[in-house]
Amino acid sequence: MMRASRLQWAVLLAAAVCVGCDDGNPFEYVPVSGKLSYDDGAPIPAGGIRLRFYLQDVGPIDGAYPRPGMANVDQSGNFPNATSYNYGDGLTPGKHKVSLDYATDAAGKLLIPKEYAHPASTPLVIEITEASSDAPLEIKIPRP
């Protein structure tokens, strides 16, 4: 009798753990990688630039709002992946406003037009679709 009770508790505990495995995130993600450069193709001469992606055309699902995505850009302008919820998961399909953080030189001078540094003023908008994972994004911005 006691052995059956232990087995029942073990089964209940395993079921509770499995129920907790769902992260509760109702959004889908598309893997995204790419390259950031000036509009003439030259890399922006700053290390540590971070792209921020703000979804524009998808509202809440089951009361949850999508998190902004982000990607870290290397010295060559490449970003191997974008992250929204879990590392490297990608971006939610839809239109995203893109802003650039840490796009400064060693003296703190901004290396991009000022409006690109703020989500409210950035004119940069990209669209992510299921096909976005097939080819890297090419994000180009004007020199300041």
Short mmCIF file of C-alpha atoms in Angstrom, two decimals:
data_model
loop_
_atom_site.label_atom_id
_atom_site.label_comp_id
_atom_site.label_asym_id
_atom_site.label_seq_id
_atom_site.Cartn_x
_atom_site.Cartn_y
_atom_site.Cartn_z
CA MET A 1 0.00 0.00 0.00
CA MET A 2 2.76 2.45 0.91
CA ARG A 3 4.64 1.59 -2.28
CA ALA A 4 1.59 2.50 -4.41
CA SER A 5 1.28 5.82 -2.59
CA ARG A 6 4.92 6.68 -3.37
CA LEU A 7 4.37 5.78 -7.00
CA GLN A 8 1.29 8.00 -7.14
CA TRP A 9 3.24 10.91 -5.66
CA ALA A 10 6.05 10.38 -8.15
CA VAL A 11 3.58 10.39 -11.03
CA LEU A 12 1.90 13.55 -9.72
CA LEU A 13 5.27 15.28 -9.30
CA ALA A 14 6.34 14.32 -12.84
CA ALA A 15 3.03 15.59 -14.23
CA ALA A 16 3.43 18.90 -12.36
CA VAL A 17 6.93 19.34 -13.75
CA CYS A 18 5.74 18.65 -17.30
CA VAL A 19 2.92 21.16 -16.95
CA GLY A 20 5.52 23.73 -15.87
CA CYS A 21 7.58 23.02 -19.02
CA ASP A 22 5.41 25.34 -21.13
CA ASP A 23 6.92 28.80 -20.85
CA GLY A 24 3.52 30.39 -21.51
CA ASN A 25 4.84 32.43 -24.42
CA PRO A 26 2.13 32.57 -27.12
CA PHE A 27 4.33 34.13 -29.83
CA GLU A 28 6.09 32.42 -32.71
CA TYR A 29 9.64 33.33 -33.70
CA VAL A 30 11.64 33.25 -36.92
CA PRO A 31 15.44 32.82 -36.66
CA VAL A 32 17.10 36.04 -37.84
CA SER A 33 20.72 36.93 -38.56
CA GLY A 34 22.27 39.61 -40.70
CA LYS A 35 24.59 42.52 -41.26
CA LEU A 36 24.46 46.20 -40.32
CA SER A 37 26.32 48.81 -42.37
CA TYR A 38 26.22 52.32 -43.71
CA ASP A 39 24.25 52.69 -46.94
CA ASP A 40 27.52 52.55 -48.94
CA GLY A 41 28.27 49.09 -47.47
CA ALA A 42 31.01 50.20 -45.05
CA PRO A 43 30.76 48.84 -41.50
CA ILE A 44 29.95 51.29 -38.72
CA PRO A 45 33.26 51.72 -36.85
CA ALA A 46 31.96 50.92 -33.38
CA GLY A 47 32.17 47.72 -31.41
CA GLY A 48 29.25 46.59 -29.31
CA ILE A 49 26.35 48.08 -31.24
CA ARG A 50 23.05 46.58 -30.18
CA LEU A 51 20.03 46.48 -32.45
CA ARG A 52 16.61 46.69 -30.80
CA PHE A 53 13.54 45.44 -32.66
CA TYR A 54 10.11 46.76 -31.65
CA LEU A 55 7.16 44.85 -33.12
CA GLN A 56 4.59 47.27 -34.56
CA ASP A 57 1.64 45.37 -35.95
CA VAL A 58 0.93 42.54 -33.51
CA GLY A 59 -1.13 43.16 -30.41
CA PRO A 60 -1.41 41.13 -27.25
CA ILE A 61 -2.16 37.42 -27.40
CA ASP A 62 -3.86 35.94 -24.34
CA GLY A 63 -3.01 39.16 -22.48
CA ALA A 64 0.73 38.91 -23.27
CA TYR A 65 2.65 41.49 -25.28
CA PRO A 66 5.67 40.54 -27.41
CA ARG A 67 9.05 41.48 -25.98
CA PRO A 68 11.31 43.72 -28.04
CA GLY A 69 14.01 41.71 -29.79
CA MET A 70 17.71 42.49 -29.75
CA ALA A 71 20.90 41.52 -31.55
CA ASN A 72 24.54 42.27 -30.78
CA VAL A 73 26.60 43.49 -33.73
CA ASP A 74 30.31 42.63 -34.02
CA GLN A 75 33.12 44.87 -35.38
CA SER A 76 32.43 43.67 -38.94
CA GLY A 77 28.76 44.59 -38.71
CA ASN A 78 27.48 41.01 -38.46
CA PHE A 79 24.93 39.73 -36.01
CA PRO A 80 24.63 35.94 -35.83
CA ASN A 81 21.18 35.89 -34.27
CA ALA A 82 18.38 37.95 -32.78
CA THR A 83 16.80 37.18 -29.44
CA SER A 84 13.28 37.96 -28.23
CA TYR A 85 12.37 35.53 -25.46
CA ASN A 86 15.07 32.85 -25.30
CA TYR A 87 18.63 33.28 -26.57
CA GLY A 88 18.75 33.08 -30.38
CA ASP A 89 15.04 32.36 -30.85
CA GLY A 90 14.61 35.14 -33.43
CA LEU A 91 11.90 37.71 -33.99
CA THR A 92 8.13 37.55 -34.14
CA PRO A 93 6.83 37.82 -37.72
CA GLY A 94 5.62 41.33 -38.54
CA LYS A 95 6.92 44.88 -38.94
CA HIS A 96 9.59 46.03 -36.48
CA LYS A 97 10.99 49.50 -35.82
CA VAL A 98 14.75 49.16 -35.33
CA SER A 99 16.90 51.38 -33.15
CA LEU A 100 20.66 51.21 -32.55
CA ASP A 101 22.24 51.40 -29.09
CA TYR A 102 25.94 52.03 -28.33
CA ALA A 103 26.72 53.32 -31.84
CA THR A 104 29.44 55.68 -30.64
CA ASP A 105 33.18 56.01 -31.06
CA ALA A 106 35.69 55.92 -28.17
CA ALA A 107 35.11 59.63 -27.50
CA GLY A 108 31.33 59.11 -27.27
CA LYS A 109 30.51 60.72 -30.62
CA LEU A 110 27.39 59.27 -32.24
CA LEU A 111 28.28 57.42 -35.47
CA ILE A 112 24.71 57.25 -36.79
CA PRO A 113 22.01 59.85 -37.43
CA LYS A 114 20.52 60.81 -34.06
CA GLU A 115 17.00 59.63 -34.88
CA TYR A 116 18.19 56.03 -35.35
CA ALA A 117 19.23 55.86 -31.69
CA HIS A 118 15.66 56.10 -30.32
CA PRO A 119 12.71 53.76 -30.87
CA ALA A 120 10.24 56.66 -31.04
CA SER A 121 12.10 58.49 -33.81
CA THR A 122 13.86 55.80 -35.84
CA PRO A 123 12.73 55.71 -39.47
CA LEU A 124 14.16 52.20 -39.86
CA VAL A 125 11.44 49.57 -40.26
CA ILE A 126 11.97 45.94 -41.31
CA GLU A 127 9.47 43.19 -41.98
CA ILE A 128 10.05 39.68 -40.68
CA THR A 129 8.32 36.78 -42.43
CA GLU A 130 8.73 33.02 -42.30
CA ALA A 131 11.10 33.39 -45.27
CA SER A 132 13.37 35.75 -43.28
CA SER A 133 15.28 32.80 -41.89
CA ASP A 134 16.33 31.80 -45.43
CA ALA A 135 18.54 34.85 -46.06
CA PRO A 136 20.40 37.16 -43.68
CA LEU A 137 18.97 40.64 -43.18
CA GLU A 138 20.91 43.54 -44.65
CA ILE A 139 20.27 46.65 -42.61
CA LYS A 140 21.75 49.83 -44.07
CA ILE A 141 21.63 53.31 -42.59
CA PRO A 142 22.91 56.68 -43.79
CA ARG A 143 26.04 58.26 -42.38
CA PRO A 144 25.41 61.13 -39.96
#
